[in-house]
Coordinates of C-alpha atoms in Angstrom, one line a residue:
M1 CA -31.6 -17.7 21.8
R2 CA -31.7 -19.2 24.8
R3 CA -27.9 -17.1 26.0
S4 CA -29.2 -13.2 24.6
D5 CA -25.7 -12.6 27.4
R6 CA -24.1 -14.4 24.2
E7 CA -26.3 -13.2 20.9
I8 CA -24.7 -10.7 18.6
T9 CA -27.0 -8.4 16.9
D10 CA -25.4 -5.2 15.8
M11 CA -24.0 -6.4 11.6
D12 CA -20.6 -5.0 11.9
R13 CA -20.1 -7.1 14.5
I14 CA -22.1 -10.3 12.5
M15 CA -19.6 -9.0 9.7
E16 CA -16.6 -9.2 11.3
I17 CA -17.3 -12.5 12.0
V18 CA -17.5 -13.2 8.9
R19 CA -15.1 -11.4 7.3
R20 CA -12.1 -12.9 9.4
Q21 CA -13.7 -17.0 8.9
S22 CA -13.4 -18.9 5.1
V23 CA -16.3 -22.1 5.7
C24 CA -19.5 -21.9 5.9
C25 CA -22.0 -24.8 5.9
V26 CA -24.9 -25.0 4.0
A27 CA -27.7 -26.8 4.9
F28 CA -30.4 -27.4 1.7
Q29 CA -33.6 -29.1 2.0
D30 CA -32.9 -32.5 1.4
A31 CA -35.2 -36.2 2.7
P32 CA -34.9 -37.6 4.8
C33 CA -32.7 -34.5 5.8
P34 CA -31.4 -31.9 4.9
Y35 CA -28.1 -32.3 3.2
L36 CA -25.2 -31.2 4.4
I37 CA -21.3 -29.2 2.6
P38 CA -19.2 -26.7 3.8
M39 CA -17.8 -24.5 1.6
N40 CA -15.3 -21.2 1.2
Y41 CA -16.9 -18.0 0.7
G42 CA -17.4 -14.2 -0.4
A43 CA -19.5 -12.3 2.1
D44 CA -20.8 -8.6 1.4
L45 CA -23.3 -6.5 2.6
E46 CA -26.1 -5.1 0.2
N47 CA -28.6 -2.8 1.6
G48 CA -28.1 -3.8 5.2
R49 CA -28.5 -7.8 4.3
L50 CA -25.9 -10.0 4.5
V51 CA -25.7 -12.3 0.6
L52 CA -22.8 -14.5 0.9
Y53 CA -21.2 -16.0 -2.6
F54 CA -20.2 -19.2 -4.1
H55 CA -18.8 -21.0 -6.6
G56 CA -18.7 -24.3 -7.9
A57 CA -19.5 -26.9 -11.3
A58 CA -22.0 -26.1 -13.0
A59 CA -24.3 -29.4 -12.1
G60 CA -24.3 -31.6 -9.2
T61 CA -25.7 -32.3 -5.8
K62 CA -26.1 -28.3 -4.2
L63 CA -27.3 -27.0 -7.3
D64 CA -29.8 -29.8 -7.5
R65 CA -30.9 -29.3 -4.3
L66 CA -30.9 -25.6 -4.5
K67 CA -34.0 -25.6 -7.7
A68 CA -36.0 -27.8 -6.3
D69 CA -36.5 -25.5 -2.9
P70 CA -33.8 -22.4 -2.1
H71 CA -35.0 -22.3 1.7
V72 CA -31.2 -23.0 3.2
S73 CA -29.2 -22.4 6.3
F74 CA -26.2 -21.7 7.1
T75 CA -23.7 -22.3 9.9
I76 CA -20.2 -20.3 10.0
V77 CA -17.9 -20.2 13.4
G78 CA -14.8 -18.9 14.0
G79 CA -11.9 -19.4 17.3
S80 CA -13.2 -22.5 18.2
R81 CA -11.5 -23.8 21.4
V82 CA -12.6 -26.2 23.7
L83 CA -11.6 -25.0 27.5
L84 CA -11.4 -27.5 30.1
N85 CA -12.1 -27.3 33.8
L86 CA -9.7 -30.9 35.6
G87 CA -11.5 -30.7 38.7
E88 CA -15.0 -30.4 37.6
A89 CA -15.6 -32.3 34.0
C90 CA -19.7 -30.1 34.1
K91 CA -17.8 -26.9 34.7
S92 CA -15.6 -27.6 30.9
T93 CA -17.3 -25.7 28.4
A94 CA -16.2 -24.0 25.0
G95 CA -15.3 -20.6 23.5
F96 CA -16.4 -19.6 19.6
D97 CA -17.2 -17.2 17.7
S98 CA -20.6 -18.4 14.7
V99 CA -22.9 -16.6 12.5
C100 CA -25.9 -18.4 12.0
G101 CA -28.6 -17.4 9.5
T102 CA -31.7 -18.7 6.5
G103 CA -31.9 -17.1 3.5
A104 CA -33.0 -18.2 0.0
A105 CA -30.2 -19.3 -3.0
E106 CA -30.5 -18.2 -6.0
I107 CA -27.5 -18.7 -9.1
V108 CA -26.5 -15.8 -9.6
P109 CA -27.5 -14.1 -13.5
E110 CA -24.8 -14.0 -16.1
E111 CA -24.2 -10.5 -15.2
E112 CA -23.6 -10.9 -12.7
K113 CA -21.3 -13.7 -12.2
R114 CA -17.8 -11.2 -12.4
K115 CA -18.6 -9.7 -9.0
G116 CA -19.8 -12.6 -7.4
L117 CA -16.7 -13.9 -7.9
A118 CA -14.5 -11.6 -6.7
V119 CA -16.5 -10.5 -3.3
L120 CA -15.9 -14.5 -3.5
M121 CA -12.1 -13.8 -4.2
N122 CA -11.3 -10.9 -1.8
H123 CA -12.3 -12.7 0.6
A124 CA -10.1 -15.5 0.4
A125 CA -7.3 -12.5 0.3
E126 CA -9.2 -11.0 3.6
C127 CA -8.4 -14.4 5.7
E128 CA -5.8 -15.0 4.1
S129 CA -4.6 -11.6 5.0
L130 CA -5.6 -11.9 8.7
A131 CA -4.0 -15.1 9.3
A132 CA -0.5 -13.7 8.3
G133 CA -0.8 -11.4 11.3
N134 CA -1.8 -7.9 8.5
G135 CA -4.7 -7.1 11.2
A136 CA -8.4 -5.9 9.3
A137 CA -6.7 -3.4 7.4
G138 CA -4.4 -6.2 4.9
R139 CA -4.9 -4.9 1.6
E140 CA -6.2 0.0 0.8
T141 CA -7.3 -2.1 -2.0
P142 CA -9.3 -5.0 -2.4
P143 CA -6.5 -7.1 -5.6
F144 CA -9.2 -8.5 -7.8
S145 CA -12.0 -6.3 -9.8
E146 CA -14.7 -8.1 -11.9
T147 CA -11.9 -7.3 -15.2
S148 CA -9.4 -9.7 -12.8
F149 CA -11.5 -13.0 -14.7
S150 CA -11.4 -14.5 -18.1
D151 CA -13.9 -15.1 -20.1
Q152 CA -13.2 -18.9 -19.9
A153 CA -13.1 -19.0 -15.9
V154 CA -16.9 -17.2 -15.8
D155 CA -17.7 -19.3 -17.8
A156 CA -16.6 -22.9 -16.2
V157 CA -18.3 -21.6 -13.2
T158 CA -21.7 -21.2 -11.6
V159 CA -21.7 -18.7 -9.2
W160 CA -24.4 -18.8 -6.9
R161 CA -25.4 -16.8 -3.7
I162 CA -27.6 -17.1 -0.6
T163 CA -29.9 -13.4 0.6
A164 CA -29.9 -14.0 4.1
A165 CA -33.5 -13.6 5.1
A166 CA -32.1 -14.1 9.7
V167 CA -29.1 -13.6 10.4
T168 CA -28.0 -13.8 14.7
G169 CA -24.4 -13.9 15.3
K170 CA -23.0 -15.8 19.3
H171 CA -20.2 -15.0 21.2
H172 CA -18.7 -16.7 24.3
D173 CA -15.0 -16.5 25.9

């Protein structure tokens, strides 16, 4: 990263950014250019590594790309704002928090789908709580557990995840 003064390497700070946002853009390998799609996600820290969970239909372009090549890139952006300098346009800038990374995407095995769905839904609940101004604490206990989902709902979706191989954050006021 060129601007190391803006780089975030502390995983706690990276997770703080990740937990406050609700959309992750994922880039899959494709030709002639990457296939990039914004998606809702759930985030977890597993064995010190960022893991992002997603869900969707049992068929489609994302799964086709994932199966063809699991190597992906992702980005999460928050707090984006333009800081205009009306006196000198070239001194305008932008403020933001971002997390970017690479990793391998994989379809979650059937026996782990409920965990992935709980991570997704609890992340959504945390984002909703923060947006409502309830602070980072939000709820003391997560509202969703692995038993929160009917068999029919679980069977109707594909759950997949990205385990980050590399991740970095950036902050600019």
